[in-house]
JSON list of C-alpha atoms in Angstrom, two decimals:
[
{"chain": "A", "resi": 258, "resn": "MET", "atom": "CA", "xyz": [0.15, -0.17, 0.18]},
{"chain": "A", "resi": 259, "resn": "LYS", "atom": "CA", "xyz": [1.26, 3.56, -0.94]},
{"chain": "A", "resi": 260, "resn": "LEU", "atom": "CA", "xyz": [-1.06, 6.03, 0.92]},
{"chain": "A", "resi": 261, "resn": "LEU", "atom": "CA", "xyz": [-0.35, 10.00, 1.70]},
{"chain": "A", "resi": 262, "resn": "ALA", "atom": "CA", "xyz": [-2.32, 11.25, 4.91]},
{"chain": "A", "resi": 263, "resn": "LEU", "atom": "CA", "xyz": [-2.43, 15.11, 5.50]},
{"chain": "A", "resi": 264, "resn": "ASP", "atom": "CA", "xyz": [-4.02, 17.17, 8.28]},
{"chain": "A", "resi": 265, "resn": "THR", "atom": "CA", "xyz": [-3.99, 21.19, 8.85]},
{"chain": "A", "resi": 266, "resn": "ALA", "atom": "CA", "xyz": [-6.21, 21.05, 11.61]},
{"chain": "A", "resi": 267, "resn": "THR", "atom": "CA", "xyz": [-4.55, 22.12, 14.09]},
{"chain": "A", "resi": 268, "resn": "GLU", "atom": "CA", "xyz": [-1.64, 24.37, 14.40]},
{"chain": "A", "resi": 269, "resn": "GLN", "atom": "CA", "xyz": [0.51, 21.48, 13.57]},
{"chain": "A", "resi": 270, "resn": "MET", "atom": "CA", "xyz": [0.45, 20.76, 9.84]},
{"chain": "A", "resi": 271, "resn": "ALA", "atom": "CA", "xyz": [0.71, 16.84, 9.79]},
{"chain": "A", "resi": 272, "resn": "VAL", "atom": "CA", "xyz": [2.20, 14.49, 6.88]},
{"chain": "A", "resi": 273, "resn": "ALA", "atom": "CA", "xyz": [2.60, 11.28, 6.62]},
{"chain": "A", "resi": 274, "resn": "LEU", "atom": "CA", "xyz": [3.57, 8.36, 4.08]},
{"chain": "A", "resi": 275, "resn": "CYS", "atom": "CA", "xyz": [3.96, 5.01, 3.99]},
{"chain": "A", "resi": 276, "resn": "HIS", "atom": "CA", "xyz": [4.90, 2.47, 1.10]},
{"chain": "A", "resi": 277, "resn": "GLY", "atom": "CA", "xyz": [4.74, -0.86, 2.54]},
{"chain": "A", "resi": 278, "resn": "ASP", "atom": "CA", "xyz": [6.61, -1.22, 5.69]},
{"chain": "A", "resi": 279, "resn": "ARG", "atom": "CA", "xyz": [8.54, 2.10, 5.47]},
{"chain": "A", "resi": 280, "resn": "VAL", "atom": "CA", "xyz": [7.35, 5.34, 6.91]},
{"chain": "A", "resi": 281, "resn": "LEU", "atom": "CA", "xyz": [7.91, 8.87, 6.47]},
{"chain": "A", "resi": 282, "resn": "ALA", "atom": "CA", "xyz": [6.09, 11.42, 9.05]},
{"chain": "A", "resi": 283, "resn": "ARG", "atom": "CA", "xyz": [6.43, 14.95, 9.61]},
{"chain": "A", "resi": 284, "resn": "ASN", "atom": "CA", "xyz": [5.00, 17.33, 11.86]},
{"chain": "A", "resi": 285, "resn": "GLU", "atom": "CA", "xyz": [5.58, 20.94, 11.02]},
{"chain": "A", "resi": 286, "resn": "THR", "atom": "CA", "xyz": [4.50, 24.57, 11.44]},
{"chain": "A", "resi": 287, "resn": "GLY", "atom": "CA", "xyz": [0.57, 24.63, 10.66]},
{"chain": "A", "resi": 288, "resn": "GLY", "atom": "CA", "xyz": [-1.54, 27.53, 10.90]},
{"chain": "A", "resi": 289, "resn": "ALA", "atom": "CA", "xyz": [-1.56, 30.25, 8.62]},
{"chain": "A", "resi": 290, "resn": "ALA", "atom": "CA", "xyz": [1.90, 28.76, 7.14]},
{"chain": "A", "resi": 291, "resn": "ALA", "atom": "CA", "xyz": [0.04, 25.58, 5.83]},
{"chain": "A", "resi": 292, "resn": "SER", "atom": "CA", "xyz": [-1.23, 26.60, 2.81]},
{"chain": "A", "resi": 293, "resn": "ALA", "atom": "CA", "xyz": [2.21, 27.79, 1.71]},
{"chain": "A", "resi": 294, "resn": "THR", "atom": "CA", "xyz": [4.25, 24.99, 2.67]},
{"chain": "A", "resi": 295, "resn": "LEU", "atom": "CA", "xyz": [1.99, 21.79, 2.48]},
{"chain": "A", "resi": 296, "resn": "ILE", "atom": "CA", "xyz": [2.26, 21.04, -0.88]},
{"chain": "A", "resi": 297, "resn": "PRO", "atom": "CA", "xyz": [6.54, 21.40, -1.15]},
{"chain": "A", "resi": 298, "resn": "LEU", "atom": "CA", "xyz": [6.39, 19.12, 2.03]},
{"chain": "A", "resi": 299, "resn": "VAL", "atom": "CA", "xyz": [4.72, 16.65, -0.12]},
{"chain": "A", "resi": 300, "resn": "LEU", "atom": "CA", "xyz": [6.67, 17.04, -2.63]},
{"chain": "A", "resi": 301, "resn": "SER", "atom": "CA", "xyz": [9.58, 16.21, -0.65]},
{"chain": "A", "resi": 302, "resn": "LEU", "atom": "CA", "xyz": [8.54, 13.34, 0.85]},
{"chain": "A", "resi": 303, "resn": "LEU", "atom": "CA", "xyz": [7.25, 11.88, -2.64]},
{"chain": "A", "resi": 304, "resn": "ALA", "atom": "CA", "xyz": [10.66, 12.49, -3.53]},
{"chain": "A", "resi": 305, "resn": "GLU", "atom": "CA", "xyz": [12.61, 10.83, -0.53]},
{"chain": "A", "resi": 306, "resn": "ALA", "atom": "CA", "xyz": [10.48, 7.62, -0.67]},
{"chain": "A", "resi": 307, "resn": "GLY", "atom": "CA", "xyz": [11.21, 7.86, -4.48]},
{"chain": "A", "resi": 308, "resn": "LEU", "atom": "CA", "xyz": [7.87, 7.91, -5.69]},
{"chain": "A", "resi": 309, "resn": "ALA", "atom": "CA", "xyz": [5.81, 9.48, -7.70]},
{"chain": "A", "resi": 310, "resn": "MET", "atom": "CA", "xyz": [2.00, 10.98, -7.08]},
{"chain": "A", "resi": 311, "resn": "THR", "atom": "CA", "xyz": [0.83, 8.58, -9.90]},
{"chain": "A", "resi": 312, "resn": "GLU", "atom": "CA", "xyz": [1.84, 5.61, -7.26]},
{"chain": "A", "resi": 313, "resn": "LEU", "atom": "CA", "xyz": [-0.08, 6.27, -4.55]},
{"chain": "A", "resi": 314, "resn": "ASP", "atom": "CA", "xyz": [-3.61, 3.88, -3.69]},
{"chain": "A", "resi": 315, "resn": "ALA", "atom": "CA", "xyz": [-4.89, 6.81, -2.00]},
{"chain": "A", "resi": 316, "resn": "ILE", "atom": "CA", "xyz": [-4.80, 10.37, -0.27]},
{"chain": "A", "resi": 317, "resn": "ALA", "atom": "CA", "xyz": [-6.29, 10.78, 3.38]},
{"chain": "A", "resi": 318, "resn": "CYS", "atom": "CA", "xyz": [-6.59, 13.75, 5.03]},
{"chain": "A", "resi": 319, "resn": "GLY", "atom": "CA", "xyz": [-8.16, 15.35, 8.85]},
{"chain": "A", "resi": 320, "resn": "GLN", "atom": "CA", "xyz": [-11.57, 16.74, 7.66]},
{"chain": "A", "resi": 321, "resn": "GLY", "atom": "CA", "xyz": [-12.09, 18.27, 10.82]},
{"chain": "A", "resi": 322, "resn": "PRO", "atom": "CA", "xyz": [-13.04, 19.40, 13.29]},
{"chain": "A", "resi": 323, "resn": "GLY", "atom": "CA", "xyz": [-10.59, 22.13, 13.83]},
{"chain": "A", "resi": 324, "resn": "ALA", "atom": "CA", "xyz": [-9.41, 25.23, 12.12]},
{"chain": "A", "resi": 325, "resn": "PHE", "atom": "CA", "xyz": [-11.61, 27.07, 9.38]},
{"chain": "A", "resi": 326, "resn": "THR", "atom": "CA", "xyz": [-9.03, 27.45, 7.01]},
{"chain": "A", "resi": 327, "resn": "GLY", "atom": "CA", "xyz": [-6.69, 24.61, 7.99]},
{"chain": "A", "resi": 328, "resn": "LEU", "atom": "CA", "xyz": [-9.43, 22.27, 7.39]},
{"chain": "A", "resi": 329, "resn": "ARG", "atom": "CA", "xyz": [-10.21, 23.76, 3.78]},
{"chain": "A", "resi": 330, "resn": "THR", "atom": "CA", "xyz": [-6.91, 23.69, 3.19]},
{"chain": "A", "resi": 331, "resn": "ALA", "atom": "CA", "xyz": [-5.70, 19.40, 4.24]},
{"chain": "A", "resi": 332, "resn": "VAL", "atom": "CA", "xyz": [-9.38, 18.79, 2.45]},
{"chain": "A", "resi": 333, "resn": "SER", "atom": "CA", "xyz": [-9.26, 20.74, -1.00]},
{"chain": "A", "resi": 334, "resn": "VAL", "atom": "CA", "xyz": [-5.29, 19.83, -1.88]},
{"chain": "A", "resi": 335, "resn": "THR", "atom": "CA", "xyz": [-6.61, 16.30, -1.05]},
{"chain": "A", "resi": 336, "resn": "GLN", "atom": "CA", "xyz": [-9.31, 16.39, -3.60]},
{"chain": "A", "resi": 337, "resn": "GLY", "atom": "CA", "xyz": [-7.16, 18.16, -5.98]},
{"chain": "A", "resi": 338, "resn": "LEU", "atom": "CA", "xyz": [-4.54, 15.68, -6.15]},
{"chain": "A", "resi": 339, "resn": "ALA", "atom": "CA", "xyz": [-6.96, 12.63, -5.85]},
{"chain": "A", "resi": 340, "resn": "PHE", "atom": "CA", "xyz": [-8.57, 14.03, -8.69]},
{"chain": "A", "resi": 341, "resn": "GLY", "atom": "CA", "xyz": [-5.49, 14.43, -10.52]},
{"chain": "A", "resi": 342, "resn": "ILE", "atom": "CA", "xyz": [-4.19, 10.88, -10.30]},
{"chain": "A", "resi": 343, "resn": "GLY", "atom": "CA", "xyz": [-7.74, 9.06, -10.66]},
{"chain": "A", "resi": 344, "resn": "LYS", "atom": "CA", "xyz": [-7.50, 7.51, -6.99]},
{"chain": "A", "resi": 345, "resn": "PRO", "atom": "CA", "xyz": [-9.76, 7.16, -3.83]},
{"chain": "A", "resi": 346, "resn": "ALA", "atom": "CA", "xyz": [-9.79, 9.43, -0.39]},
{"chain": "A", "resi": 347, "resn": "LEU", "atom": "CA", "xyz": [-10.09, 8.70, 2.83]},
{"chain": "A", "resi": 348, "resn": "CYS", "atom": "CA", "xyz": [-11.45, 11.03, 5.53]},
{"chain": "A", "resi": 349, "resn": "ILE", "atom": "CA", "xyz": [-10.50, 10.82, 9.10]},
{"chain": "A", "resi": 350, "resn": "ASP", "atom": "CA", "xyz": [-11.77, 12.16, 12.31]},
{"chain": "A", "resi": 351, "resn": "SER", "atom": "CA", "xyz": [-9.07, 15.44, 12.98]},
{"chain": "A", "resi": 352, "resn": "LEU", "atom": "CA", "xyz": [-10.30, 14.60, 17.17]},
{"chain": "A", "resi": 353, "resn": "LEU", "atom": "CA", "xyz": [-10.20, 11.03, 16.65]},
{"chain": "A", "resi": 354, "resn": "ILE", "atom": "CA", "xyz": [-5.91, 11.45, 15.29]},
{"chain": "A", "resi": 355, "resn": "VAL", "atom": "CA", "xyz": [-5.55, 13.30, 19.16]},
{"chain": "A", "resi": 356, "resn": "ALA", "atom": "CA", "xyz": [-6.83, 10.03, 20.90]},
{"chain": "A", "resi": 357, "resn": "GLU", "atom": "CA", "xyz": [-4.37, 7.70, 18.47]},
{"chain": "A", "resi": 358, "resn": "ASP", "atom": "CA", "xyz": [-1.95, 9.82, 19.64]},
{"chain": "A", "resi": 359, "resn": "ALA", "atom": "CA", "xyz": [-2.72, 9.35, 23.06]},
{"chain": "A", "resi": 360, "resn": "ARG", "atom": "CA", "xyz": [-2.78, 6.14, 22.72]},
{"chain": "A", "resi": 361, "resn": "GLY", "atom": "CA", "xyz": [0.57, 5.81, 20.91]},
{"chain": "A", "resi": 362, "resn": "GLN", "atom": "CA", "xyz": [1.77, 7.20, 23.89]},
{"chain": "A", "resi": 363, "resn": "GLY", "atom": "CA", "xyz": [0.88, 4.33, 26.17]},
{"chain": "A", "resi": 364, "resn": "ALA", "atom": "CA", "xyz": [-2.36, 5.22, 26.95]},
{"chain": "A", "resi": 365, "resn": "ALA", "atom": "CA", "xyz": [-3.99, 1.73, 28.31]},
{"chain": "A", "resi": 366, "resn": "VAL", "atom": "CA", "xyz": [-7.66, 2.81, 26.88]},
{"chain": "A", "resi": 367, "resn": "ALA", "atom": "CA", "xyz": [-8.31, -0.63, 25.94]},
{"chain": "A", "resi": 368, "resn": "GLY", "atom": "CA", "xyz": [-12.36, -1.11, 26.76]},
{"chain": "A", "resi": 369, "resn": "GLU", "atom": "CA", "xyz": [-12.36, 2.58, 28.59]},
{"chain": "A", "resi": 370, "resn": "VAL", "atom": "CA", "xyz": [-14.15, 5.28, 27.03]},
{"chain": "A", "resi": 371, "resn": "LEU", "atom": "CA", "xyz": [-11.42, 8.31, 26.05]},
{"chain": "A", "resi": 372, "resn": "TRP", "atom": "CA", "xyz": [-12.86, 11.84, 26.08]},
{"chain": "A", "resi": 373, "resn": "VAL", "atom": "CA", "xyz": [-10.30, 14.61, 23.39]},
{"chain": "A", "resi": 374, "resn": "ALA", "atom": "CA", "xyz": [-10.75, 18.30, 24.24]},
{"chain": "A", "resi": 375, "resn": "MET", "atom": "CA", "xyz": [-9.26, 20.16, 21.93]},
{"chain": "A", "resi": 376, "resn": "ASP", "atom": "CA", "xyz": [-9.39, 24.66, 22.35]},
{"chain": "A", "resi": 377, "resn": "ALA", "atom": "CA", "xyz": [-11.81, 25.68, 19.53]},
{"chain": "A", "resi": 378, "resn": "ARG", "atom": "CA", "xyz": [-10.65, 29.41, 20.42]},
{"chain": "A", "resi": 379, "resn": "MET", "atom": "CA", "xyz": [-13.96, 31.78, 22.06]},
{"chain": "A", "resi": 380, "resn": "ASP", "atom": "CA", "xyz": [-14.10, 30.12, 25.19]},
{"chain": "A", "resi": 381, "resn": "GLU", "atom": "CA", "xyz": [-14.71, 26.96, 23.32]},
{"chain": "A", "resi": 382, "resn": "VAL", "atom": "CA", "xyz": [-13.86, 23.49, 22.94]},
{"chain": "A", "resi": 383, "resn": "TYR", "atom": "CA", "xyz": [-14.50, 20.44, 20.01]},
{"chain": "A", "resi": 384, "resn": "ALA", "atom": "CA", "xyz": [-15.00, 17.79, 22.36]},
{"chain": "A", "resi": 385, "resn": "ALA", "atom": "CA", "xyz": [-15.71, 13.46, 21.52]},
{"chain": "A", "resi": 386, "resn": "ALA", "atom": "CA", "xyz": [-15.52, 10.45, 23.31]},
{"chain": "A", "resi": 387, "resn": "TYR", "atom": "CA", "xyz": [-14.44, 7.15, 21.78]},
{"chain": "A", "resi": 388, "resn": "VAL", "atom": "CA", "xyz": [-13.60, 3.83, 22.70]},
{"chain": "A", "resi": 389, "resn": "HIS", "atom": "CA", "xyz": [-10.59, 1.46, 21.75]},
{"chain": "A", "resi": 390, "resn": "ASP", "atom": "CA", "xyz": [-11.29, -1.88, 21.38]},
{"chain": "A", "resi": 391, "resn": "GLY", "atom": "CA", "xyz": [-7.61, -3.38, 20.79]},
{"chain": "A", "resi": 392, "resn": "GLN", "atom": "CA", "xyz": [-8.16, -2.93, 17.23]},
{"chain": "A", "resi": 393, "resn": "ARG", "atom": "CA", "xyz": [-10.41, 0.05, 16.15]},
{"chain": "A", "resi": 394, "resn": "TRP", "atom": "CA", "xyz": [-11.81, 2.75, 17.48]},
{"chain": "A", "resi": 395, "resn": "THR", "atom": "CA", "xyz": [-15.67, 3.29, 18.27]},
{"chain": "A", "resi": 396, "resn": "THR", "atom": "CA", "xyz": [-17.21, 6.83, 18.43]},
{"chain": "A", "resi": 397, "resn": "LEU", "atom": "CA", "xyz": [-19.54, 6.96, 21.80]},
{"chain": "A", "resi": 398, "resn": "HIS", "atom": "CA", "xyz": [-20.09, 10.86, 21.20]},
{"chain": "A", "resi": 399, "resn": "ALA", "atom": "CA", "xyz": [-19.71, 12.36, 17.68]},
{"chain": "A", "resi": 400, "resn": "PRO", "atom": "CA", "xyz": [-17.45, 15.55, 17.66]},
{"chain": "A", "resi": 401, "resn": "ALA", "atom": "CA", "xyz": [-19.18, 18.74, 18.62]},
{"chain": "A", "resi": 402, "resn": "LEU", "atom": "CA", "xyz": [-18.56, 22.51, 19.48]},
{"chain": "A", "resi": 403, "resn": "HIS", "atom": "CA", "xyz": [-19.35, 22.81, 23.71]},
{"chain": "A", "resi": 404, "resn": "ASP", "atom": "CA", "xyz": [-19.18, 25.70, 26.06]},
{"chain": "A", "resi": 405, "resn": "LEU", "atom": "CA", "xyz": [-17.34, 25.19, 28.92]},
{"chain": "A", "resi": 406, "resn": "GLU", "atom": "CA", "xyz": [-20.17, 25.06, 31.17]},
{"chain": "A", "resi": 407, "resn": "THR", "atom": "CA", "xyz": [-21.76, 22.38, 29.17]},
{"chain": "A", "resi": 408, "resn": "LEU", "atom": "CA", "xyz": [-18.47, 20.33, 28.66]},
{"chain": "A", "resi": 409, "resn": "GLN", "atom": "CA", "xyz": [-18.17, 20.35, 32.69]},
{"chain": "A", "resi": 410, "resn": "LEU", "atom": "CA", "xyz": [-21.65, 19.40, 33.26]},
{"chain": "A", "resi": 411, "resn": "ARG", "atom": "CA", "xyz": [-21.46, 16.40, 30.62]},
{"chain": "A", "resi": 412, "resn": "TRP", "atom": "CA", "xyz": [-17.93, 15.93, 32.76]},
{"chain": "A", "resi": 413, "resn": "ALA", "atom": "CA", "xyz": [-20.09, 16.03, 36.22]},
{"chain": "A", "resi": 414, "resn": "ALA", "atom": "CA", "xyz": [-22.72, 13.40, 35.18]},
{"chain": "A", "resi": 415, "resn": "GLN", "atom": "CA", "xyz": [-19.64, 11.35, 33.77]},
{"chain": "A", "resi": 416, "resn": "PRO", "atom": "CA", "xyz": [-16.53, 11.98, 34.81]},
{"chain": "A", "resi": 417, "resn": "PRO", "atom": "CA", "xyz": [-14.08, 11.02, 32.88]},
{"chain": "A", "resi": 418, "resn": "ARG", "atom": "CA", "xyz": [-11.33, 8.91, 33.18]},
{"chain": "A", "resi": 419, "resn": "HIS", "atom": "CA", "xyz": [-8.77, 9.23, 30.27]},
{"chain": "A", "resi": 420, "resn": "VAL", "atom": "CA", "xyz": [-8.49, 12.95, 28.73]},
{"chain": "A", "resi": 421, "resn": "ALA", "atom": "CA", "xyz": [-6.19, 13.83, 25.65]},
{"chain": "A", "resi": 422, "resn": "GLY", "atom": "CA", "xyz": [-6.15, 17.43, 24.01]},
{"chain": "A", "resi": 423, "resn": "ASN", "atom": "CA", "xyz": [-4.56, 20.25, 24.77]},
{"chain": "A", "resi": 424, "resn": "ALA", "atom": "CA", "xyz": [-7.62, 22.52, 26.14]},
{"chain": "A", "resi": 425, "resn": "MET", "atom": "CA", "xyz": [-6.49, 21.04, 29.79]},
{"chain": "A", "resi": 426, "resn": "GLN", "atom": "CA", "xyz": [-3.89, 23.70, 29.76]},
{"chain": "A", "resi": 427, "resn": "ALA", "atom": "CA", "xyz": [-5.68, 26.58, 27.12]},
{"chain": "A", "resi": 428, "resn": "PHE", "atom": "CA", "xyz": [-8.31, 26.71, 30.32]},
{"chain": "A", "resi": 429, "resn": "GLY", "atom": "CA", "xyz": [-6.93, 25.17, 33.01]},
{"chain": "A", "resi": 430, "resn": "GLU", "atom": "CA", "xyz": [-9.30, 25.43, 35.96]},
{"chain": "A", "resi": 431, "resn": "ARG", "atom": "CA", "xyz": [-12.02, 27.07, 34.49]},
{"chain": "A", "resi": 432, "resn": "LEU", "atom": "CA", "xyz": [-12.31, 23.08, 32.77]},
{"chain": "A", "resi": 433, "resn": "PRO", "atom": "CA", "xyz": [-11.75, 20.78, 35.43]},
{"chain": "A", "resi": 434, "resn": "VAL", "atom": "CA", "xyz": [-10.40, 17.42, 35.17]},
{"chain": "A", "resi": 435, "resn": "PRO", "atom": "CA", "xyz": [-11.18, 14.78, 37.64]},
{"chain": "A", "resi": 436, "resn": "ALA", "atom": "CA", "xyz": [-7.95, 13.92, 39.58]},
{"chain": "A", "resi": 437, "resn": "GLN", "atom": "CA", "xyz": [-7.95, 11.05, 39.77]},
{"chain": "A", "resi": 438, "resn": "ALA", "atom": "CA", "xyz": [-8.12, 11.07, 35.08]},
{"chain": "A", "resi": 439, "resn": "GLN", "atom": "CA", "xyz": [-5.22, 10.28, 32.87]},
{"chain": "A", "resi": 440, "resn": "CYS", "atom": "CA", "xyz": [-4.50, 12.87, 30.88]},
{"chain": "A", "resi": 441, "resn": "TRP", "atom": "CA", "xyz": [-2.46, 13.43, 27.85]},
{"chain": "A", "resi": 442, "resn": "PRO", "atom": "CA", "xyz": [-2.42, 17.53, 27.01]},
{"chain": "A", "resi": 443, "resn": "GLN", "atom": "CA", "xyz": [0.27, 17.17, 24.85]},
{"chain": "A", "resi": 444, "resn": "GLN", "atom": "CA", "xyz": [0.68, 15.59, 21.18]},
{"chain": "A", "resi": 445, "resn": "ALA", "atom": "CA", "xyz": [3.73, 13.25, 20.53]},
{"chain": "A", "resi": 446, "resn": "ASP", "atom": "CA", "xyz": [3.33, 12.69, 17.08]},
{"chain": "A", "resi": 447, "resn": "ARG", "atom": "CA", "xyz": [0.68, 13.47, 14.65]},
{"chain": "A", "resi": 448, "resn": "ALA", "atom": "CA", "xyz": [1.49, 12.74, 11.63]},
{"chain": "A", "resi": 449, "resn": "ALA", "atom": "CA", "xyz": [2.06, 8.92, 12.96]},
{"chain": "A", "resi": 450, "resn": "ALA", "atom": "CA", "xyz": [-1.37, 8.68, 14.66]},
{"chain": "A", "resi": 451, "resn": "LEU", "atom": "CA", "xyz": [-3.09, 10.01, 11.53]},
{"chain": "A", "resi": 452, "resn": "LEU", "atom": "CA", "xyz": [-1.41, 7.89, 9.23]},
{"chain": "A", "resi": 453, "resn": "ARG", "atom": "CA", "xyz": [-1.85, 4.69, 11.27]},
{"chain": "A", "resi": 454, "resn": "LEU", "atom": "CA", "xyz": [-5.76, 5.94, 11.49]},
{"chain": "A", "resi": 455, "resn": "ALA", "atom": "CA", "xyz": [-6.17, 6.15, 7.43]},
{"chain": "A", "resi": 456, "resn": "ARG", "atom": "CA", "xyz": [-4.58, 2.65, 7.08]},
{"chain": "A", "resi": 457, "resn": "ALA", "atom": "CA", "xyz": [-6.74, 1.05, 9.35]},
{"chain": "A", "resi": 458, "resn": "ALA", "atom": "CA", "xyz": [-9.08, 3.15, 6.84]},
{"chain": "A", "resi": 459, "resn": "TRP", "atom": "CA", "xyz": [-8.02, 2.04, 3.79]},
{"chain": "A", "resi": 460, "resn": "ALA", "atom": "CA", "xyz": [-7.91, -1.64, 5.24]},
{"chain": "A", "resi": 461, "resn": "ASP", "atom": "CA", "xyz": [-11.72, -1.15, 6.54]},
{"chain": "A", "resi": 462, "resn": "GLY", "atom": "CA", "xyz": [-13.14, -0.01, 3.03]},
{"chain": "A", "resi": 463, "resn": "ALA", "atom": "CA", "xyz": [-13.43, 3.17, 3.60]},
{"chain": "A", "resi": 464, "resn": "ALA", "atom": "CA", "xyz": [-12.13, 5.35, 0.70]},
{"chain": "A", "resi": 465, "resn": "VAL", "atom": "CA", "xyz": [-14.44, 7.51, -1.33]},
{"chain": "A", "resi": 466, "resn": "PRO", "atom": "CA", "xyz": [-14.37, 9.83, -4.38]},
{"chain": "A", "resi": 467, "resn": "PRO", "atom": "CA", "xyz": [-12.30, 12.88, -4.05]},
{"chain": "A", "resi": 468, "resn": "GLU", "atom": "CA", "xyz": [-15.76, 14.76, -4.32]},
{"chain": "A", "resi": 469, "resn": "GLN", "atom": "CA", "xyz": [-17.10, 12.91, -1.21]},
{"chain": "A", "resi": 470, "resn": "ALA", "atom": "CA", "xyz": [-14.15, 14.33, 1.07]},
{"chain": "A", "resi": 471, "resn": "LEU", "atom": "CA", "xyz": [-15.62, 16.76, 2.61]},
{"chain": "A", "resi": 472, "resn": "PRO", "atom": "CA", "xyz": [-14.75, 18.91, 6.03]},
{"chain": "A", "resi": 473, "resn": "VAL", "atom": "CA", "xyz": [-16.80, 18.87, 8.64]},
{"chain": "A", "resi": 474, "resn": "TYR", "atom": "CA", "xyz": [-17.64, 21.95, 10.66]},
{"chain": "A", "resi": 475, "resn": "VAL", "atom": "CA", "xyz": [-18.87, 21.66, 14.21]},
{"chain": "A", "resi": 476, "resn": "ARG", "atom": "CA", "xyz": [-19.53, 25.23, 15.12]},
{"chain": "A", "resi": 477, "resn": "ASP", "atom": "CA", "xyz": [-22.91, 25.79, 14.04]},
{"chain": "A", "resi": 478, "resn": "LYS", "atom": "CA", "xyz": [-24.01, 22.74, 16.25]},
{"chain": "A", "resi": 479, "resn": "VAL", "atom": "CA", "xyz": [-24.73, 23.13, 19.76]},
{"chain": "A", "resi": 480, "resn": "ALA", "atom": "CA", "xyz": [-23.64, 20.05, 22.51]},
{"chain": "A", "resi": 481, "resn": "LEU", "atom": "CA", "xyz": [-27.04, 20.13, 24.55]},
{"chain": "A", "resi": 482, "resn": "THR", "atom": "CA", "xyz": [-30.66, 21.28, 23.90]},
{"chain": "A", "resi": 483, "resn": "THR", "atom": "CA", "xyz": [-31.91, 23.50, 26.62]},
{"chain": "A", "resi": 484, "resn": "ALA", "atom": "CA", "xyz": [-33.71, 20.04, 27.96]},
{"chain": "A", "resi": 485, "resn": "GLU", "atom": "CA", "xyz": [-31.15, 18.18, 28.20]},
{"chain": "A", "resi": 486, "resn": "ARG", "atom": "CA", "xyz": [-28.83, 20.79, 30.15]},
{"chain": "A", "resi": 487, "resn": "GLN", "atom": "CA", "xyz": [-31.74, 21.21, 32.67]},
{"chain": "A", "resi": 488, "resn": "ALA", "atom": "CA", "xyz": [-31.61, 17.23, 33.05]},
{"chain": "A", "resi": 489, "resn": "LEU", "atom": "CA", "xyz": [-27.56, 17.03, 33.93]},
{"chain": "A", "resi": 490, "resn": "LYS", "atom": "CA", "xyz": [-28.18, 20.48, 36.32]},
{"chain": "A", "resi": 491, "resn": "ALA", "atom": "CA", "xyz": [-30.89, 18.21, 37.94]},
{"chain": "A", "resi": 492, "resn": "SER", "atom": "CA", "xyz": [-28.62, 15.48, 38.35]},
{"chain": "A", "resi": 493, "resn": "GLN", "atom": "CA", "xyz": [-26.41, 17.49, 39.76]},
{"chain": "A", "resi": 494, "resn": "ALA", "atom": "CA", "xyz": [-28.62, 18.95, 42.76]}
]
């Protein structure tokens, strides 16, 4: 399998390439710089691997949630390259990359719920919950945008035992995590985690035509309805 994977959903740009057992992974500065540096980095990795773009089997991208411009950068580049070489695309949940990176850091999360909480700016958090069965991840709570109060209510009702993501550092005491929870606030190798998920998605037959590789925006969604919020508050009374 020859697979290229791209993610620019955060301030860290992740690009990875696999060619059989050989893996090349790069984590570089993203943000506003990603639009100018992503394609040169892709070409550099292909040259290092001795591969032509047309030899790839598929191209994967982190589809969000994340920074609006960043998501568009990775997805549009993936669409354009995949269209150009006539190959399919793979769409990877960008919050799941954080969960997989925590697992790569040694998080013993098999069978345990792992929450991911990433700073979404404007006092909001991108959050989701997953569980790994030793082979694959399952999404328990799909990625959504939470204000701090809503996420605290959810966590108060069901205290998380495992949490990954930079929201803990970004908000500190404003987003308390139970003292007994294991936390992974920093990512070690986002590119490698992205590639592992992309390879699993390819093996699961999740490839789609390039035009179906679309970003996931959650800023226009709410995490809980008013009724759900009131129920959570009542449970704490």
